[in-house]
Every structure is written in structure tokens, then in C-alpha cells.
Tab-separated table of C-alpha atoms in Angstrom:
chain	number	residue	atom	x	y	z
A	1	UNK	CA	-23.385	-1.519	0.531
A	2	UNK	CA	-22.555	-5.038	1.730
A	3	UNK	CA	-20.457	-5.867	4.781
A	4	UNK	CA	-17.362	-6.760	2.709
A	5	UNK	CA	-17.348	-3.368	0.956
A	6	UNK	CA	-17.752	-1.518	4.295
A	7	UNK	CA	-14.883	-3.496	5.804
A	8	UNK	CA	-12.614	-2.671	2.856
A	9	UNK	CA	-13.535	1.035	3.118
A	10	UNK	CA	-12.770	0.976	6.856
A	11	UNK	CA	-9.421	-0.664	6.155
A	12	UNK	CA	-8.750	1.876	3.416
A	13	UNK	CA	-8.924	4.693	5.996
A	14	UNK	CA	-6.474	2.888	8.285
A	15	UNK	CA	-4.173	2.097	5.366
A	16	UNK	CA	-4.266	5.708	4.184
A	17	UNK	CA	-3.061	6.794	7.639
A	18	UNK	CA	-0.317	4.182	7.622
A	19	UNK	CA	0.660	5.100	4.064
A	20	UNK	CA	0.940	8.786	5.006
A	21	UNK	CA	3.581	7.832	7.576
A	22	UNK	CA	5.961	6.293	5.047
A	23	UNK	CA	4.989	7.896	1.722
A	24	UNK	CA	8.014	10.188	1.836
A	25	UNK	CA	10.299	7.138	1.719
A	26	UNK	CA	9.436	6.593	-1.967
A	27	UNK	CA	11.501	8.523	-4.491
A	28	UNK	CA	8.718	8.721	-7.113
A	29	UNK	CA	4.975	9.268	-6.999
A	30	UNK	CA	4.076	6.143	-9.039
A	31	UNK	CA	5.473	3.557	-6.595
A	32	UNK	CA	4.264	5.720	-3.689
A	33	UNK	CA	0.674	5.445	-4.936
A	34	UNK	CA	1.072	1.842	-5.944
A	35	UNK	CA	2.203	0.954	-2.405
A	36	UNK	CA	-1.177	2.085	-1.067
A	37	UNK	CA	-3.002	0.078	-3.744
A	38	UNK	CA	-0.826	-2.954	-2.945
A	39	UNK	CA	-1.694	-2.795	0.774
A	40	UNK	CA	-5.393	-2.305	-0.025
A	41	UNK	CA	-5.270	-5.359	-2.272
A	42	UNK	CA	-3.714	-7.456	0.473
A	43	UNK	CA	-6.630	-6.799	2.834
A	44	UNK	CA	-9.301	-6.953	0.106
A	45	UNK	CA	-11.515	-10.031	-0.205
A	46	UNK	CA	-9.739	-11.405	-3.294
A	47	UNK	CA	-9.679	-15.138	-3.939
A	48	UNK	CA	-6.038	-14.986	-5.048
A	49	UNK	CA	-3.509	-12.354	-4.156
A	50	UNK	CA	-0.823	-12.256	-6.815
A	51	UNK	CA	0.635	-9.662	-9.148
A	52	UNK	CA	-2.218	-9.997	-11.642
A	53	UNK	CA	-5.096	-9.836	-9.165
A	54	UNK	CA	-3.571	-6.952	-7.187
A	55	UNK	CA	-2.883	-5.009	-10.402
A	56	UNK	CA	-6.397	-5.619	-11.748
A	57	UNK	CA	-7.927	-4.500	-8.450
A	58	UNK	CA	-5.836	-1.317	-8.670
A	59	UNK	CA	-7.138	-0.673	-12.202
A	60	UNK	CA	-3.906	-1.593	-13.959
A	61	UNK	CA	-3.863	-3.632	-17.153
A	62	UNK	CA	-0.684	-5.561	-16.373
A	63	UNK	CA	1.136	-6.708	-13.201
A	64	UNK	CA	4.508	-5.212	-14.148
A	65	UNK	CA	3.962	-2.142	-11.947
A	66	UNK	CA	3.203	-4.212	-8.848
A	67	UNK	CA	6.164	-6.445	-9.632
A	68	UNK	CA	8.421	-3.427	-10.100
A	69	UNK	CA	7.226	-2.005	-6.757
A	70	UNK	CA	8.465	-5.085	-4.933
A	71	UNK	CA	11.539	-5.830	-6.998
A	72	UNK	CA	13.024	-2.663	-8.386
A	73	UNK	CA	11.401	0.590	-7.304
A	74	UNK	CA	13.508	3.127	-5.430
A	75	UNK	CA	12.295	3.259	-1.827
A	76	UNK	CA	13.760	2.998	1.665
A	77	UNK	CA	12.684	-0.505	2.714
A	78	UNK	CA	14.299	-0.264	6.161
A	79	UNK	CA	12.580	3.044	6.839
A	80	UNK	CA	9.192	1.702	5.740
A	81	UNK	CA	9.727	-1.321	7.984
A	82	UNK	CA	10.485	0.956	10.937
A	83	UNK	CA	7.441	3.140	10.221
A	84	UNK	CA	5.150	0.094	10.027
A	85	UNK	CA	6.663	-1.276	13.244
A	86	UNK	CA	5.991	2.030	15.024
A	87	UNK	CA	2.423	2.034	13.685
A	88	UNK	CA	1.783	-1.488	14.989
A	89	UNK	CA	3.242	-0.693	18.417
A	90	UNK	CA	1.138	2.493	18.687
A	91	UNK	CA	-2.028	0.806	17.411
A	92	UNK	CA	-2.061	-2.586	19.098
A	93	UNK	CA	1.106	-2.756	21.173
A	94	UNK	CA	0.966	-4.225	24.629
A	95	UNK	CA	3.499	-4.921	27.359
A	96	UNK	CA	2.548	-8.603	27.431
A	97	UNK	CA	2.370	-9.057	23.656
A	98	UNK	CA	4.522	-11.601	21.840
A	99	UNK	CA	5.406	-12.101	18.202
A	100	UNK	CA	5.137	-15.684	16.980
A	101	UNK	CA	6.691	-16.808	13.713
A	102	UNK	CA	5.960	-20.139	12.059
A	103	UNK	CA	6.454	-21.677	8.658
A	104	UNK	CA	4.239	-24.141	6.852
A	105	UNK	CA	4.584	-26.083	3.637
A	106	UNK	CA	1.901	-25.924	0.963
A	107	UNK	CA	2.048	-29.071	-1.146
A	108	UNK	CA	2.012	-28.310	-4.882
A	109	UNK	CA	1.696	-30.624	-7.857
A	110	UNK	CA	2.698	-28.151	-10.564
A	111	UNK	CA	5.504	-25.639	-10.990
A	112	UNK	CA	3.521	-22.506	-11.944
A	113	UNK	CA	3.270	-20.947	-8.484
A	114	UNK	CA	6.090	-18.728	-7.241
A	115	UNK	CA	8.648	-20.447	-5.029
A	116	UNK	CA	7.595	-24.015	-5.810
A	117	UNK	CA	10.428	-26.515	-5.664
A	118	UNK	CA	11.375	-29.806	-4.095
A	119	UNK	CA	12.172	-28.979	-0.497
A	120	UNK	CA	11.573	-30.313	2.978
A	121	UNK	CA	8.057	-29.706	4.274
A	122	UNK	CA	7.165	-30.344	7.897
A	123	UNK	CA	3.548	-30.624	6.777
A	124	UNK	CA	4.412	-33.639	4.630
A	125	UNK	CA	7.267	-34.848	6.834
A	126	UNK	CA	9.533	-35.285	3.825
A	127	UNK	CA	11.006	-33.567	0.764
A	128	UNK	CA	8.213	-32.792	-1.698
A	129	UNK	CA	7.197	-30.278	-4.345
A	130	UNK	CA	5.869	-27.371	-2.257
A	131	UNK	CA	5.919	-23.721	-1.287
A	132	UNK	CA	7.005	-22.627	2.171
A	133	UNK	CA	5.036	-19.796	3.758
A	134	UNK	CA	6.166	-17.900	6.830
A	135	UNK	CA	3.486	-16.458	9.077
A	136	UNK	CA	3.704	-13.974	11.896
A	137	UNK	CA	1.107	-13.540	14.621
A	138	UNK	CA	1.252	-10.756	17.182
């Protein structure tokens, strides 16, 4: 078993514990299970992390389920947020910790990526065709 597989399995245990905390906030079993697969896909060593790649990694033939999870499934988003926040505080919280948020523009030439449009990018210093990503560091 290579290092990447061991790391994913270690993360899977942590994610399963996190998932158990908020699983009851999903009205149906399908999105409940898909939420765990979605989180596992986000920490997996995939080259691209989009609806297709996350669905394929989860053994699904089409991304519609992952898309439905994020856009239309019945779940308590505020409750999940609170549960994840509690998990982070319990796991890595510190009295001197800070949360830093920053955005960055990813220059794009095409229009096939989600969120691409002409908008101001600090990276380019002007209005260009780009995506804006927001990153949080704790």
C-alpha cells in the first residue's frame, strides 16, 4: 500500500467521525452517504476536483448526485456548519489561533470552468476573464 493510499485511509477514519456528527441533519440516506463520499473526494489525491471526478471516485456513473447534494438536497446547512465548526475547535482549536480569509483570481482563457467571467482580479491588476477563489487558513 503506497503512502497516498494510507493517507486517504487515515483521512477516511477522521471524516467518518466528522460525518457521524452531522449525518442526522440529512433528511434522506442517499445525500447522507454522498456527503461522506464528497468529503473523501475533496481530500483524495485527485488531479481535478469537480462533479465528474468526485462522482467517479464515489463509484457513480454521472455527477448529477453530487450536484444535487450541493444544490438541491434536503439538509440543514446551518447545522452542518455548526457541527463542523465544533469539530474544528475540538480538534485543532487554540486560544491564539486566527482565521485568515483571502481571495485570489485564477486567469482563464475559456468559459468552460464554473464561475468564469470578466471580473476584477487582483492577481492580474485589472478586469479579465477569470475565476475568483476564496481560501481560509486557520
